[in-house]
């Protein structure tokens, strides 16, 4: 009798849990922190370095942090876009930030030898760095068989090795200071197998390997490691995506009817995750959120459910944000 009751309670709990994944746009821990945890305002006065801040998720994370009075170092290649973001950061901060509180650094993150300079310029401006947010990256659209090896290599250089190198340089500074916070914008593709994006999916999985390892090495210290996993989000990323051919861009615009989160909401959730120093956070709308939990906890059930022509069509449709 006792075990029957335990079984019934566990089933009810699982049902409620999965129902809640249909009601939220982020994982349960982050949803809890958004309501009851530290707000991004707790980061006021801190210094955050963001790579890839000239558009999309990086841009909107900068705004979310600027509203809380966080000092910012923003990096990317497009100077005009970065200056636009800087102006808007000062505007939305509503007097909390001035011209000297937002530093713009024009750099191609693939120039690995510039990574030390990025950190040094930030230190020269602010005297400290509290969080390094590695966000710059590109996605992909191509079937596995059609991908040229050069594309895999280009993708890993940008999405993995540039991030790993930047993180190692930042860790030297954080280790010396005995505190700090490194974060990376991965993707739900770092958790699930996403069709039509093999190099991208592999690059994001690789980030989880590197960052999870780093986290275990830093347990018990004042150095935090955060992996951020957005799902489909309205940004420029489809235009900029790799295909299977070297040097080619996918060059397709998202449609307003696509099922995506706004970059503004994603940036805000990232700010909440940073404020609460989460280990890993997912920001993704349903039913992709439910799907991610299913894959995470019941991978065989997930694959069984998709094992049909309809299941295959469904997952490709989801990949195209329909
Ligand atoms: N949008 C989504 O649905 C989605 C979902 C999951 C994860 N993500 C991740 O979110 C991150 C940001 O992507 P996004 O969607 O916001 O796309 P985005 O709007 O295209 O932003 C990409 C940013 O990365 C910068 N960047 C790209 N290559 C660079 C390079 N070689 N050197 C320096 N900066 C570079 C771009 O700046 P410049 O062009 O000015 O250099 C831009 O600021 C990526 O890591 C992506 O994988 C996006």
Tab-separated table of C-alpha atoms and ligand atoms in Angstrom:
chain	number	residue	atom	x	y	z
A	1	UNK	CA	0.000	0.000	0.000
A	2	UNK	CA	2.792	2.395	0.946
A	3	UNK	CA	4.575	1.841	-2.403
A	4	UNK	CA	1.326	2.325	-4.344
A	5	UNK	CA	0.949	5.761	-2.729
A	6	UNK	CA	4.578	6.641	-3.471
A	7	UNK	CA	3.981	5.593	-7.115
A	8	UNK	CA	0.811	7.698	-7.389
A	9	UNK	CA	2.552	10.749	-5.857
A	10	UNK	CA	5.533	10.394	-8.218
A	11	UNK	CA	3.186	10.136	-11.249
A	12	UNK	CA	1.219	13.219	-10.138
A	13	UNK	CA	4.475	15.118	-9.579
A	14	UNK	CA	5.779	14.214	-13.065
A	15	UNK	CA	2.411	15.229	-14.628
A	16	UNK	CA	2.448	18.623	-12.832
A	17	UNK	CA	6.094	19.141	-13.762
A	18	UNK	CA	5.480	18.540	-17.474
A	19	UNK	CA	2.322	20.657	-17.371
A	20	UNK	CA	4.414	23.509	-15.959
A	21	UNK	CA	6.887	23.193	-18.844
A	22	UNK	CA	3.954	24.108	-21.125
A	23	UNK	CA	3.296	27.271	-19.094
A	24	UNK	CA	6.847	28.647	-18.857
A	25	UNK	CA	9.471	29.985	-21.247
A	26	UNK	CA	12.502	28.907	-19.221
A	27	UNK	CA	13.613	25.997	-17.050
A	28	UNK	CA	11.951	25.606	-13.668
A	29	UNK	CA	14.937	26.825	-11.648
A	30	UNK	CA	15.216	30.018	-13.687
A	31	UNK	CA	11.425	30.543	-13.511
A	32	UNK	CA	11.744	30.285	-9.714
A	33	UNK	CA	14.671	32.741	-9.618
A	34	UNK	CA	12.800	35.193	-11.831
A	35	UNK	CA	10.004	35.358	-9.224
A	36	UNK	CA	11.852	34.805	-5.948
A	37	UNK	CA	15.610	35.076	-6.645
A	38	UNK	CA	17.973	37.991	-7.096
A	39	UNK	CA	16.942	40.528	-9.724
A	40	UNK	CA	19.496	41.813	-12.273
A	41	UNK	CA	19.577	44.981	-10.100
A	42	UNK	CA	21.797	43.003	-7.700
A	43	UNK	CA	24.544	43.332	-10.358
A	44	UNK	CA	24.498	47.157	-10.195
A	45	UNK	CA	28.014	48.622	-10.421
A	46	UNK	CA	29.558	45.346	-11.647
A	47	UNK	CA	31.540	45.139	-14.887
A	48	UNK	CA	30.368	42.723	-17.580
A	49	UNK	CA	32.238	42.014	-20.820
A	50	UNK	CA	29.959	40.740	-23.624
A	51	UNK	CA	31.227	39.357	-26.932
A	52	UNK	CA	28.901	39.637	-29.940
A	53	UNK	CA	27.015	42.609	-28.476
A	54	UNK	CA	26.243	44.371	-31.769
A	55	UNK	CA	22.953	42.531	-32.377
A	56	UNK	CA	20.476	39.923	-31.170
A	57	UNK	CA	20.884	38.181	-27.834
A	58	UNK	CA	24.145	39.950	-26.908
A	59	UNK	CA	22.620	43.346	-27.685
A	60	UNK	CA	19.500	42.710	-25.596
A	61	UNK	CA	21.456	41.226	-22.696
A	62	UNK	CA	23.442	44.475	-22.709
A	63	UNK	CA	20.176	46.469	-22.423
A	64	UNK	CA	18.853	44.264	-19.610
A	65	UNK	CA	22.100	44.776	-17.674
A	66	UNK	CA	22.321	48.500	-18.499
A	67	UNK	CA	18.847	49.023	-16.991
A	68	UNK	CA	20.322	47.713	-13.726
A	69	UNK	CA	23.353	50.026	-13.861
A	70	UNK	CA	25.893	47.379	-14.903
A	71	UNK	CA	29.047	48.782	-16.557
A	72	UNK	CA	29.624	47.189	-19.927
A	73	UNK	CA	32.431	46.319	-22.334
A	74	UNK	CA	30.816	45.457	-25.673
A	75	UNK	CA	32.703	43.681	-28.437
A	76	UNK	CA	31.944	42.763	-32.069
A	77	UNK	CA	33.199	43.615	-35.578
A	78	UNK	CA	30.595	46.207	-36.684
A	79	UNK	CA	31.538	49.564	-35.206
A	80	UNK	CA	28.341	51.430	-36.149
A	81	UNK	CA	26.127	48.768	-34.622
A	82	UNK	CA	28.173	48.683	-31.424
A	83	UNK	CA	27.996	52.480	-31.115
A	84	UNK	CA	24.223	52.287	-31.623
A	85	UNK	CA	23.982	49.670	-28.847
A	86	UNK	CA	26.183	51.796	-26.586
A	87	UNK	CA	23.933	54.850	-27.062
A	88	UNK	CA	20.836	52.792	-26.310
A	89	UNK	CA	22.457	51.247	-23.204
A	90	UNK	CA	23.049	54.733	-21.801
A	91	UNK	CA	19.490	55.754	-22.744
A	92	UNK	CA	17.749	52.742	-21.163
A	93	UNK	CA	19.899	52.976	-18.012
A	94	UNK	CA	17.878	56.085	-17.155
A	95	UNK	CA	20.817	57.994	-15.678
A	96	UNK	CA	22.580	54.994	-14.097
A	97	UNK	CA	25.246	54.862	-16.845
A	98	UNK	CA	27.265	57.606	-18.499
A	99	UNK	CA	29.467	57.657	-21.611
A	100	UNK	CA	32.480	56.252	-19.728
A	101	UNK	CA	30.464	53.318	-18.295
A	102	UNK	CA	30.041	51.624	-21.696
A	103	UNK	CA	33.205	50.647	-23.545
A	104	UNK	CA	33.102	49.597	-27.190
A	105	UNK	CA	35.835	47.278	-28.515
A	106	UNK	CA	35.875	46.562	-32.244
A	107	UNK	CA	37.380	43.145	-32.780
A	108	UNK	CA	37.068	39.959	-34.787
A	109	UNK	CA	36.894	37.316	-32.074
A	110	UNK	CA	38.668	34.932	-34.472
A	111	UNK	CA	41.813	37.038	-33.983
A	112	UNK	CA	42.773	35.017	-30.925
A	113	UNK	CA	45.834	37.176	-30.229
A	114	UNK	CA	43.441	40.108	-29.522
A	115	UNK	CA	41.745	38.346	-26.579
A	116	UNK	CA	44.303	39.590	-24.029
A	117	UNK	CA	43.867	43.118	-25.389
A	118	UNK	CA	40.066	42.915	-24.978
A	119	UNK	CA	40.506	42.040	-21.303
A	120	UNK	CA	43.261	44.630	-20.787
A	121	UNK	CA	41.236	47.437	-22.406
A	122	UNK	CA	38.314	46.585	-20.129
A	123	UNK	CA	40.571	46.554	-17.060
A	124	UNK	CA	42.157	49.871	-18.109
A	125	UNK	CA	38.689	51.429	-18.398
A	126	UNK	CA	36.995	50.007	-15.293
A	127	UNK	CA	39.789	48.626	-13.089
A	128	UNK	CA	38.007	45.253	-12.795
A	129	UNK	CA	35.939	42.634	-14.633
A	130	UNK	CA	33.237	40.693	-12.806
A	131	UNK	CA	31.612	38.642	-15.582
A	132	UNK	CA	32.777	37.568	-19.034
A	133	UNK	CA	29.819	36.571	-21.229
A	134	UNK	CA	30.914	34.697	-24.362
A	135	UNK	CA	28.028	35.177	-26.756
A	136	UNK	CA	29.449	35.714	-30.288
A	137	UNK	CA	28.566	32.801	-32.524
A	138	UNK	CA	26.820	31.622	-35.683
A	139	UNK	CA	24.253	28.941	-36.428
A	140	UNK	CA	23.858	26.620	-39.430
A	141	UNK	CA	21.428	25.081	-41.881
A	142	UNK	CA	22.661	21.984	-43.772
A	143	UNK	CA	22.106	18.245	-43.739
A	144	UNK	CA	24.861	16.144	-42.170
A	145	UNK	CA	25.978	14.547	-45.469
A	146	UNK	CA	26.236	17.922	-47.232
A	147	UNK	CA	28.653	19.593	-44.807
A	148	UNK	CA	32.177	20.299	-46.023
A	149	UNK	CA	34.870	19.642	-43.395
A	150	UNK	CA	36.034	23.248	-43.794
A	151	UNK	CA	32.629	24.378	-42.466
A	152	UNK	CA	33.009	22.137	-39.393
A	153	UNK	CA	36.406	23.726	-38.804
A	154	UNK	CA	35.199	27.324	-39.303
A	155	UNK	CA	32.254	26.653	-37.013
A	156	UNK	CA	34.443	25.203	-34.258
A	157	UNK	CA	36.940	28.064	-34.574
A	158	UNK	CA	34.198	30.616	-33.905
A	159	UNK	CA	31.733	28.810	-31.633
A	160	UNK	CA	34.211	26.735	-29.625
A	161	UNK	CA	37.915	27.595	-29.833
A	162	UNK	CA	37.445	31.389	-29.699
A	163	UNK	CA	35.217	30.905	-26.621
A	164	UNK	CA	37.581	28.452	-24.954
A	165	UNK	CA	40.596	30.690	-25.584
A	166	UNK	CA	38.813	33.809	-24.339
A	167	UNK	CA	37.653	31.905	-21.255
A	168	UNK	CA	41.199	30.686	-20.509
A	169	UNK	CA	42.550	34.247	-20.748
A	170	UNK	CA	39.751	35.479	-18.447
A	171	UNK	CA	40.408	32.620	-16.002
A	172	UNK	CA	44.003	33.805	-15.533
A	173	UNK	CA	42.628	37.103	-14.263
A	174	UNK	CA	39.829	35.503	-12.182
A	175	UNK	CA	42.226	32.951	-10.634
A	176	UNK	CA	44.554	35.752	-9.576
A	177	UNK	CA	41.619	37.710	-8.139
A	178	UNK	CA	40.203	34.511	-6.596
A	179	UNK	CA	36.710	35.348	-7.808
A	180	UNK	CA	34.840	35.899	-11.056
A	181	UNK	CA	32.165	34.552	-13.335
A	182	UNK	CA	32.485	33.119	-16.841
A	183	UNK	CA	29.362	32.452	-18.882
A	184	UNK	CA	28.711	31.188	-22.374
A	185	UNK	CA	25.695	31.432	-24.656
A	186	UNK	CA	25.283	27.860	-25.844
A	187	UNK	CA	21.885	26.739	-27.160
A	188	UNK	CA	19.221	24.126	-26.725
A	189	UNK	CA	21.280	22.559	-29.542
A	190	UNK	CA	23.910	21.960	-26.848
A	191	UNK	CA	21.464	19.554	-25.176
A	192	UNK	CA	19.347	18.061	-27.978
A	193	UNK	CA	20.301	16.572	-31.331
A	194	UNK	CA	18.988	19.269	-33.692
A	195	UNK	CA	18.434	18.225	-37.327
A	196	UNK	CA	19.868	20.227	-40.222
A	197	UNK	CA	22.629	21.732	-38.045
A	198	UNK	CA	25.215	19.051	-37.268
A	199	UNK	CA	28.335	21.239	-36.977
A	200	UNK	CA	26.412	23.820	-34.941
A	201	UNK	CA	24.904	21.196	-32.634
A	202	UNK	CA	28.330	19.590	-32.172
A	203	UNK	CA	29.955	22.969	-31.453
A	204	UNK	CA	27.412	23.745	-28.729
A	205	UNK	CA	27.740	20.235	-27.233
A	206	UNK	CA	31.511	20.822	-27.119
A	207	UNK	CA	30.973	24.014	-25.114
A	208	UNK	CA	29.015	22.030	-22.520
A	209	UNK	CA	31.949	19.610	-22.232
A	210	UNK	CA	34.487	22.376	-21.706
A	211	UNK	CA	32.342	24.430	-19.340
A	212	UNK	CA	31.062	21.476	-17.275
A	213	UNK	CA	34.655	20.360	-16.794
A	214	UNK	CA	35.739	23.873	-15.793
A	215	UNK	CA	32.858	24.059	-13.318
A	216	UNK	CA	33.892	20.856	-11.540
A	217	UNK	CA	37.474	22.165	-11.354
A	218	UNK	CA	36.204	25.374	-9.713
A	219	UNK	CA	33.729	23.848	-7.252
A	220	UNK	CA	34.265	25.312	-3.782
A	221	UNK	CA	35.891	28.499	-5.114
A	222	UNK	CA	34.395	31.937	-5.763
A	223	UNK	CA	34.548	31.406	-9.507
A	224	UNK	CA	31.181	30.724	-11.152
A	225	UNK	CA	30.579	29.028	-14.474
A	226	UNK	CA	27.241	29.462	-16.285
A	227	UNK	CA	25.965	27.825	-19.461
A	228	UNK	CA	23.025	29.663	-21.069
A	229	UNK	CA	20.852	27.762	-23.524
A	230	UNK	CA	18.426	29.827	-25.596
A	231	UNK	CA	15.949	28.143	-27.901
A	232	UNK	CA	14.684	29.790	-31.112
A	233	UNK	CA	14.961	33.568	-30.687
A	234	UNK	CA	14.198	36.451	-33.059
A	235	UNK	CA	17.646	37.721	-34.185
A	236	UNK	CA	19.767	38.012	-37.369
A	237	UNK	CA	21.165	34.554	-36.883
A	238	UNK	CA	19.408	32.851	-39.843
A	239	UNK	CA	20.887	35.380	-42.271
A	240	UNK	CA	24.334	34.848	-40.781
A	241	UNK	CA	24.096	31.045	-40.475
A	242	UNK	CA	26.655	28.739	-42.048
A	243	UNK	CA	25.398	26.245	-44.636
A	244	UNK	CA	27.322	23.147	-45.762
A	245	UNK	CA	29.518	25.145	-48.142
A	246	UNK	CA	32.581	27.068	-46.967
A	247	UNK	CA	32.190	30.889	-46.915
A	248	UNK	CA	28.454	30.651	-47.740
A	249	UNK	CA	25.737	32.290	-45.616
A	250	UNK	CA	22.183	30.956	-45.333
A	251	UNK	CA	20.821	34.488	-45.808
A	252	UNK	CA	17.179	33.812	-44.921
A	253	UNK	CA	15.186	36.178	-42.706
A	254	UNK	CA	12.971	34.929	-39.898
A	255	UNK	CA	9.242	35.545	-40.343
A	256	UNK	CA	7.213	37.425	-37.732
A	257	UNK	CA	4.950	34.351	-37.540
A	258	UNK	CA	7.845	32.069	-36.528
A	259	UNK	CA	7.569	30.539	-33.074
A	260	UNK	CA	10.475	32.240	-31.340
A	261	UNK	CA	11.210	34.115	-28.133
A	262	UNK	CA	11.985	37.838	-28.459
A	263	UNK	CA	15.652	38.763	-28.056
A	264	UNK	CA	14.534	41.215	-25.360
A	265	UNK	CA	12.996	38.452	-23.226
A	266	UNK	CA	15.995	36.188	-23.829
A	267	UNK	CA	18.404	38.965	-22.791
A	268	UNK	CA	16.407	39.595	-19.613
A	269	UNK	CA	16.364	35.895	-18.678
A	270	UNK	CA	20.138	35.757	-19.242
A	271	UNK	CA	20.529	38.726	-16.877
A	272	UNK	CA	18.443	36.869	-14.244
A	273	UNK	CA	20.584	33.730	-14.689
A	274	UNK	CA	23.792	35.765	-14.288
A	275	UNK	CA	22.463	37.525	-11.177
A	276	UNK	CA	21.612	34.169	-9.599
A	277	UNK	CA	24.854	32.500	-10.759
A	278	UNK	CA	23.009	29.468	-12.134
A	279	UNK	CA	25.087	26.558	-13.430
A	280	UNK	CA	22.909	26.071	-16.527
A	281	UNK	CA	19.757	27.832	-17.685
A	282	UNK	CA	17.391	27.221	-20.572
A	283	UNK	CA	15.354	30.019	-22.115
A	284	UNK	CA	12.982	28.463	-24.617
A	285	UNK	CA	9.290	28.676	-25.405
A	286	UNK	CA	6.925	25.671	-25.235
A	287	UNK	CA	6.597	23.094	-26.655
A	288	UNK	CA	10.393	23.135	-27.218
A	289	UNK	CA	10.860	23.462	-23.454
A	290	UNK	CA	8.787	20.325	-22.818
A	291	UNK	CA	10.682	18.564	-25.601
A	292	UNK	CA	14.010	19.499	-24.012
A	293	UNK	CA	12.943	18.122	-20.630
A	294	UNK	CA	11.677	14.934	-22.320
A	295	UNK	CA	14.984	14.450	-24.139
A	296	UNK	CA	16.934	15.216	-20.950
A	297	UNK	CA	15.087	12.822	-18.637
A	298	UNK	CA	13.626	10.216	-21.027
A	299	UNK	CA	15.820	10.120	-24.184
A	300	UNK	CA	14.591	6.687	-25.317
A	301	UNK	CA	10.933	7.718	-24.912
A	302	UNK	CA	11.630	10.907	-26.867
A	303	UNK	CA	13.224	9.024	-29.774
A	304	UNK	CA	10.453	6.407	-29.696
A	305	UNK	CA	7.810	9.166	-29.919
A	306	UNK	CA	9.545	10.645	-32.978
A	307	UNK	CA	10.112	7.317	-34.704
A	308	UNK	CA	7.750	7.821	-37.632
A	309	UNK	CA	7.480	9.958	-40.766
A	310	UNK	CA	5.137	12.304	-38.868
A	311	UNK	CA	7.635	12.551	-35.978
A	312	UNK	CA	10.474	13.313	-38.395
A	313	UNK	CA	8.396	15.999	-40.172
A	314	UNK	CA	7.458	17.468	-36.786
A	315	UNK	CA	11.041	17.849	-35.572
A	316	UNK	CA	12.166	19.412	-38.891
A	317	UNK	CA	9.189	21.777	-38.642
A	318	UNK	CA	10.243	22.746	-35.118
A	319	UNK	CA	13.802	23.308	-36.397
A	320	UNK	CA	12.350	25.828	-38.844
A	321	UNK	CA	10.501	27.498	-35.938
A	322	UNK	CA	7.081	26.650	-37.384
B	1	LIG	N1	18.869	33.271	-32.249
B	1	LIG	C1	18.675	32.041	-31.836
B	1	LIG	O1	17.641	31.413	-32.122
B	1	LIG	C2	19.713	31.379	-30.967
B	1	LIG	C3	19.335	30.210	-30.296
B	1	LIG	C4	20.259	29.582	-29.487
B	1	LIG	C5	21.526	30.111	-29.321
B	1	LIG	N2	21.871	31.242	-29.974
B	1	LIG	C6	23.239	31.753	-29.776
B	1	LIG	O2	23.204	33.101	-29.392
B	1	LIG	C7	24.430	33.716	-29.742
B	1	LIG	C8	24.131	35.057	-30.394
B	1	LIG	O3	23.440	34.833	-31.609
B	1	LIG	P1	22.223	35.730	-32.104
B	1	LIG	O4	21.081	34.844	-32.337
B	1	LIG	O5	22.065	36.902	-31.216
B	1	LIG	O6	22.750	36.143	-33.554
B	1	LIG	P2	23.228	37.543	-34.153
B	1	LIG	O7	22.183	38.577	-33.984
B	1	LIG	O8	23.713	37.204	-35.525
B	1	LIG	O9	24.451	37.939	-33.223
B	1	LIG	C9	25.715	37.372	-33.343
B	1	LIG	C10	26.724	38.286	-32.701
B	1	LIG	O10	28.008	37.664	-32.789
B	1	LIG	C11	28.930	38.574	-33.358
B	1	LIG	N3	29.943	37.876	-34.129
B	1	LIG	C12	29.758	36.921	-35.084
B	1	LIG	N4	30.946	36.560	-35.599
B	1	LIG	C13	31.889	37.313	-34.976
B	1	LIG	C14	33.304	37.409	-35.077
B	1	LIG	N5	33.995	36.667	-35.944
B	1	LIG	N6	33.958	38.286	-34.280
B	1	LIG	C15	33.279	39.059	-33.403
B	1	LIG	N7	31.944	39.002	-33.239
B	1	LIG	C16	31.263	38.147	-34.030
B	1	LIG	C17	28.079	39.494	-34.247
B	1	LIG	O11	28.702	40.765	-34.369
B	1	LIG	P3	29.420	41.360	-35.685
B	1	LIG	O12	28.746	40.762	-36.872
B	1	LIG	O13	29.230	42.833	-35.556
B	1	LIG	O14	30.846	40.953	-35.533
B	1	LIG	C18	26.808	39.619	-33.413
B	1	LIG	O15	26.955	40.641	-32.457
B	1	LIG	C19	25.182	32.736	-30.616
B	1	LIG	O16	26.195	32.105	-29.878
B	1	LIG	C20	24.102	31.723	-31.029
B	1	LIG	O17	24.625	30.445	-31.257
B	1	LIG	C21	20.995	31.898	-30.800
